[in-house]
Short mmCIF file of C-alpha atoms in Angstrom, two decimals:
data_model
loop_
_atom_site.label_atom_id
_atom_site.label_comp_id
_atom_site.label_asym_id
_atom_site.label_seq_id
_atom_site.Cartn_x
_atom_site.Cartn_y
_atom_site.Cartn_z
CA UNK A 36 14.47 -44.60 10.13
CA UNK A 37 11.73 -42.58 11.61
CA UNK A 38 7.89 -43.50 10.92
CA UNK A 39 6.59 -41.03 8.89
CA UNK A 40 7.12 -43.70 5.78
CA UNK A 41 5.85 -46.48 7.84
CA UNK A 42 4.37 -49.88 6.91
CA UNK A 43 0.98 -48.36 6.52
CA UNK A 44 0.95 -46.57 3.72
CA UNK A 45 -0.16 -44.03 4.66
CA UNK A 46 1.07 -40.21 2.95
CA UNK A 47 3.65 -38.26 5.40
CA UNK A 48 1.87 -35.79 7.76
CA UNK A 49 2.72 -32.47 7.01
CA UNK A 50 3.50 -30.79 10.80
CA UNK A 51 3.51 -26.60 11.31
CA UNK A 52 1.61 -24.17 9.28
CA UNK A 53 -0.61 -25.21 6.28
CA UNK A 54 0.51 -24.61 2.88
CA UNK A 55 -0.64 -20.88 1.67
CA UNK A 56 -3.60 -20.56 -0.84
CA UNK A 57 -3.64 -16.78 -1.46
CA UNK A 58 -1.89 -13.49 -1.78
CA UNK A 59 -3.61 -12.54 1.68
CA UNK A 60 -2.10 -15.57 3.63
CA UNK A 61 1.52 -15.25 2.15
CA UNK A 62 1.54 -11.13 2.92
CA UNK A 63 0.85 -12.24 6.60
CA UNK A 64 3.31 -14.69 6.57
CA UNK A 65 6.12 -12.34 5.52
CA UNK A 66 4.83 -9.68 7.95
CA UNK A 67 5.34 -11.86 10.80
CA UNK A 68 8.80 -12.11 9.23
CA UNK A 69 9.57 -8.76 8.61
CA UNK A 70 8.58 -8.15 12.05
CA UNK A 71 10.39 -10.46 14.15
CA UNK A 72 14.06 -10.33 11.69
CA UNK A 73 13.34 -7.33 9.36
CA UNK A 74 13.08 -7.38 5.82
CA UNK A 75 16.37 -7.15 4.37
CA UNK A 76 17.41 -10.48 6.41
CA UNK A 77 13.82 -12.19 5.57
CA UNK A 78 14.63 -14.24 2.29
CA UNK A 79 11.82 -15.04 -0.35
CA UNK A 80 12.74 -18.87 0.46
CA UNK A 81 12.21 -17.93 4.21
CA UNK A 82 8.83 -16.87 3.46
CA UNK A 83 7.58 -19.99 1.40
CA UNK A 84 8.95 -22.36 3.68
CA UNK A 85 7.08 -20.40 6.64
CA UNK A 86 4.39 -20.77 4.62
CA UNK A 87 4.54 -24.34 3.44
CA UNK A 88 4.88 -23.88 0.02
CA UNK A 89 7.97 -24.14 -2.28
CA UNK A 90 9.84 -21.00 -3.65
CA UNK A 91 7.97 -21.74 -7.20
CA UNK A 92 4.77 -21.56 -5.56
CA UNK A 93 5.84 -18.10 -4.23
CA UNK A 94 6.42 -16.70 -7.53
CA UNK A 95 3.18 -17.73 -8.60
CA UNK A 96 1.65 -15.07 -6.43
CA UNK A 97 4.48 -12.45 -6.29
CA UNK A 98 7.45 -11.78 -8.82
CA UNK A 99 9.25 -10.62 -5.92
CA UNK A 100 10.07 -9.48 -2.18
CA UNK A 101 8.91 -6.21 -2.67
CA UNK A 102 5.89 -6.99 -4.56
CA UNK A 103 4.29 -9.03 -1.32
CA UNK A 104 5.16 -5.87 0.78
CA UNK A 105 2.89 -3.68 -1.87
CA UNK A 106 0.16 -6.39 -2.00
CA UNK A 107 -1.82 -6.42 -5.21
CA UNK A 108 -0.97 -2.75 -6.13
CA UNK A 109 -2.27 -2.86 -9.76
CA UNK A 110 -6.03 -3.63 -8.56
CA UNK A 111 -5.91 -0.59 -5.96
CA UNK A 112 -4.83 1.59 -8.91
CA UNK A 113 -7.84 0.28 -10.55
CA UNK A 114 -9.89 1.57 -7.22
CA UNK A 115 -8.29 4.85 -7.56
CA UNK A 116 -8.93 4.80 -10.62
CA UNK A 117 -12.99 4.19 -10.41
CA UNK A 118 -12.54 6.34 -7.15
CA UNK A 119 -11.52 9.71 -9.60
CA UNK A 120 -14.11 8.89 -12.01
CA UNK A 121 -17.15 8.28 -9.79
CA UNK A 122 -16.62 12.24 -8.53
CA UNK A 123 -19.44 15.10 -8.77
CA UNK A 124 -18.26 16.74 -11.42
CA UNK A 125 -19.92 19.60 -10.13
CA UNK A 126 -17.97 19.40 -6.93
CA UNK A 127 -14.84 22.16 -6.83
CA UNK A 128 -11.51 19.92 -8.01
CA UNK A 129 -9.71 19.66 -4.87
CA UNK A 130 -12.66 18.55 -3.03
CA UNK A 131 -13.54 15.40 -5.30
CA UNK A 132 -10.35 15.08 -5.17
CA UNK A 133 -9.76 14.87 -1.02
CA UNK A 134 -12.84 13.13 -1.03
CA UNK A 135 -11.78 10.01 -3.39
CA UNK A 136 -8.15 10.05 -2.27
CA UNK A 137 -9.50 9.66 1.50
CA UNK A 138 -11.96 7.08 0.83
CA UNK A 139 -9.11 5.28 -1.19
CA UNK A 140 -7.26 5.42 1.99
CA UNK A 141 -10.40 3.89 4.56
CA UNK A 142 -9.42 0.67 5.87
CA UNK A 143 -11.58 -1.65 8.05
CA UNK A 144 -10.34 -1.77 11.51
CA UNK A 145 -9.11 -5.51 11.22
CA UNK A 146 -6.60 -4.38 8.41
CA UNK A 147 -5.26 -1.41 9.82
CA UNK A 148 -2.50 -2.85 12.08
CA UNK A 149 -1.08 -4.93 8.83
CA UNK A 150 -1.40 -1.84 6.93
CA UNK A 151 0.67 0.16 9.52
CA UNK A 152 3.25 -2.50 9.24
CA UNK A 153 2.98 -2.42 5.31
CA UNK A 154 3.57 1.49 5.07
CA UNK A 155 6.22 1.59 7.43
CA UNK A 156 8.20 -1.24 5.28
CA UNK A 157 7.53 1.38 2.38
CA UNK A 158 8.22 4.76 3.67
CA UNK A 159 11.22 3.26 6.16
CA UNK A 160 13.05 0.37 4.10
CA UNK A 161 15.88 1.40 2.14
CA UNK A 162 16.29 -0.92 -0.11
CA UNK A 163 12.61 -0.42 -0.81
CA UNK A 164 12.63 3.55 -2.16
CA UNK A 165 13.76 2.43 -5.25
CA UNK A 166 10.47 0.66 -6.02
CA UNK A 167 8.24 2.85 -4.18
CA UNK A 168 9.19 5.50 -6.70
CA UNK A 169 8.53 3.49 -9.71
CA UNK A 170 5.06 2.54 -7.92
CA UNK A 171 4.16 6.17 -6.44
CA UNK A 172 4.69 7.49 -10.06
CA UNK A 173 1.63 4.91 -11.50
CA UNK A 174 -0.31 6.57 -8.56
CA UNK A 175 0.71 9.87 -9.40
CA UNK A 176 -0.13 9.47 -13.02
CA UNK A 177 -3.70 9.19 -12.17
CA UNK A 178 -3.92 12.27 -10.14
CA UNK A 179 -2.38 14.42 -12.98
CA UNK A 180 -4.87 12.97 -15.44
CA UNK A 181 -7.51 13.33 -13.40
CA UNK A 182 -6.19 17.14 -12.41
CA UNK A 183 -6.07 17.56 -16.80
CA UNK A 184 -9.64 16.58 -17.43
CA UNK A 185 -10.99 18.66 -14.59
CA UNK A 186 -8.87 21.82 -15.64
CA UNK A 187 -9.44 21.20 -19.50
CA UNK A 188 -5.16 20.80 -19.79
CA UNK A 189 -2.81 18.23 -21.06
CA UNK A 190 -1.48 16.38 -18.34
CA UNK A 191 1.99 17.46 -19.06
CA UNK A 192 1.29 20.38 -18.41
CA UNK A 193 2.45 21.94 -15.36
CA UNK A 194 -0.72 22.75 -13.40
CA UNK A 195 -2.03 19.31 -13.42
CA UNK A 196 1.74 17.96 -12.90
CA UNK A 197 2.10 20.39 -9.70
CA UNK A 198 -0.73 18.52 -8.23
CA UNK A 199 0.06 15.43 -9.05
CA UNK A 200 3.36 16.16 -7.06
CA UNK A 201 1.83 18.12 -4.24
CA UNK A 202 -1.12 15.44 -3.71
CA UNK A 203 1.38 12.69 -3.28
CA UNK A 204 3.62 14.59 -1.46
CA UNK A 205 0.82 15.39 1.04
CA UNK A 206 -0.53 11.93 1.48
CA UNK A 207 3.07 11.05 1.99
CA UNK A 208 3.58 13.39 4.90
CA UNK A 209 -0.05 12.37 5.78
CA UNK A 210 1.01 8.73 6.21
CA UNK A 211 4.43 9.89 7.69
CA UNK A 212 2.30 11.55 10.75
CA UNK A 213 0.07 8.69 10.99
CA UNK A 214 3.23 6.03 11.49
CA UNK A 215 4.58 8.35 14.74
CA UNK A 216 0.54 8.39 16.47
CA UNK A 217 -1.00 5.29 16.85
CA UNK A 218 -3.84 7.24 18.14
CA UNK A 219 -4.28 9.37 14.89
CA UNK A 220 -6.56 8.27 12.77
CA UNK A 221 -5.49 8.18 9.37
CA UNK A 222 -8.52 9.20 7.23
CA UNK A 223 -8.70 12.66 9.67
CA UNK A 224 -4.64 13.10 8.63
CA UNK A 225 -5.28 13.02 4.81
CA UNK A 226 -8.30 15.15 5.08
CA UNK A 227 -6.68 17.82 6.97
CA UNK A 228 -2.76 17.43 4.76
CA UNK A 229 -5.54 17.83 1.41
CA UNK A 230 -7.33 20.63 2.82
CA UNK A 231 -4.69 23.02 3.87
CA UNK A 232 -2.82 22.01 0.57
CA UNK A 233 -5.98 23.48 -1.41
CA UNK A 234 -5.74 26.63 1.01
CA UNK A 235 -2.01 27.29 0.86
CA UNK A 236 0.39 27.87 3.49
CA UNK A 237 -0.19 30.99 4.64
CA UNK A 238 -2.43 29.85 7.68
CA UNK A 239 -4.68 27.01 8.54
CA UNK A 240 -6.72 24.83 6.64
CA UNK A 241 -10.54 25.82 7.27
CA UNK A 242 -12.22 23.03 8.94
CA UNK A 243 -15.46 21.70 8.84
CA UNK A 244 -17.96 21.81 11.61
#
């Protein structure tokens, strides 16, 4: 018998990593994961016991793999959401609207390597596309709506549905660019992808001096 139950009585000492107290901690737990044996062969019980926590504990803070890899998605909708609102209304459409989807997409230089890892889980993971649609159409959603007020439409109809489609579609490609150029910055990408979308594709996107 070894001494961790010795005649003491003293409580066993819990040896490794602390038990994890928040969303942030567990997402960094499973990126080290991800990293080091990828995600499809990274179990949720891998992750708690990395963590030193049980697999109910997990669940308490995500209902699932995928949800960790997205993080707390429903409060950045929220963001978004304040992020369309707070615009000039003055200000032409697409230009409130590069200017809230960029700041959306500003992270503080400490995050940015996790975030890298987080979008290329996202945008490279297979068994991930399925819920990225599901989650990409909430984000969508607000675009369009935001697109209907500003044009006076319904948001089914098609204008503010094209750019609903085209906006994600270019923050996608945005975000594609960024993965391939560590250098890039990302803000700079989503600027430009938004500004030559309002232009169209017959030449470049004007830029700003």
């Amino acid at each position: 018998m070894d001494g961790a139950n010795g005649d003491n009585g003293q409580r066993p000492t819990r040896t490794g990593r602390p038990p994890a107290t928040s969303r942030a901690v567990l997402e960094r737990v499973g990126f080290e994961l991800f990293a080091r044996r990828g995600f499809d062969r990274t179990t949720v019980e891998d992750i708690a016991a990395a963590a030193g926590i049980g697999r109910r504990t997990f669940f308490r803070y995500f209902a699932s793999k995928n949800d960790l890899v997205w993080g707390d998605f429903a409060a950045e909708l929220v963001k978004l959401d304040a992020l369309l609102a707070a615009t000039d209304p003055a200000a032409p459409m697409m230009d409130a609207l590069r200017g809230a989807v960029v700041e959306f997409n500003r992270f503080d230089p400490s995050v940015v390597p996790w975030h890298r890892q987080r979008m290329a889980l996202i945008l490279r993971v297979p068994t991930l596309q399925a819920d990225s649609t599901v989650r990409y159409a909430s984000w969508r959603t607000l675009v369009t709506e935001f697109a209907a007020r500003r044009t006076g439409r319904a948001p089914s109809d098609l204008l503010p549905r094209l750019i609903g489609h085209t906006v994600l579609a270019a923050c996608i490609a945005a975000y594609e660019h960024w993965l391939t150029d560590e250098q890039a910055s990302l803000a700079d990408l989503l600027d430009q992808g938004l500004r030559q979308l309002a232009a169209g594709f017959e030449g470049p996107a004007p830029v700003l001096a």
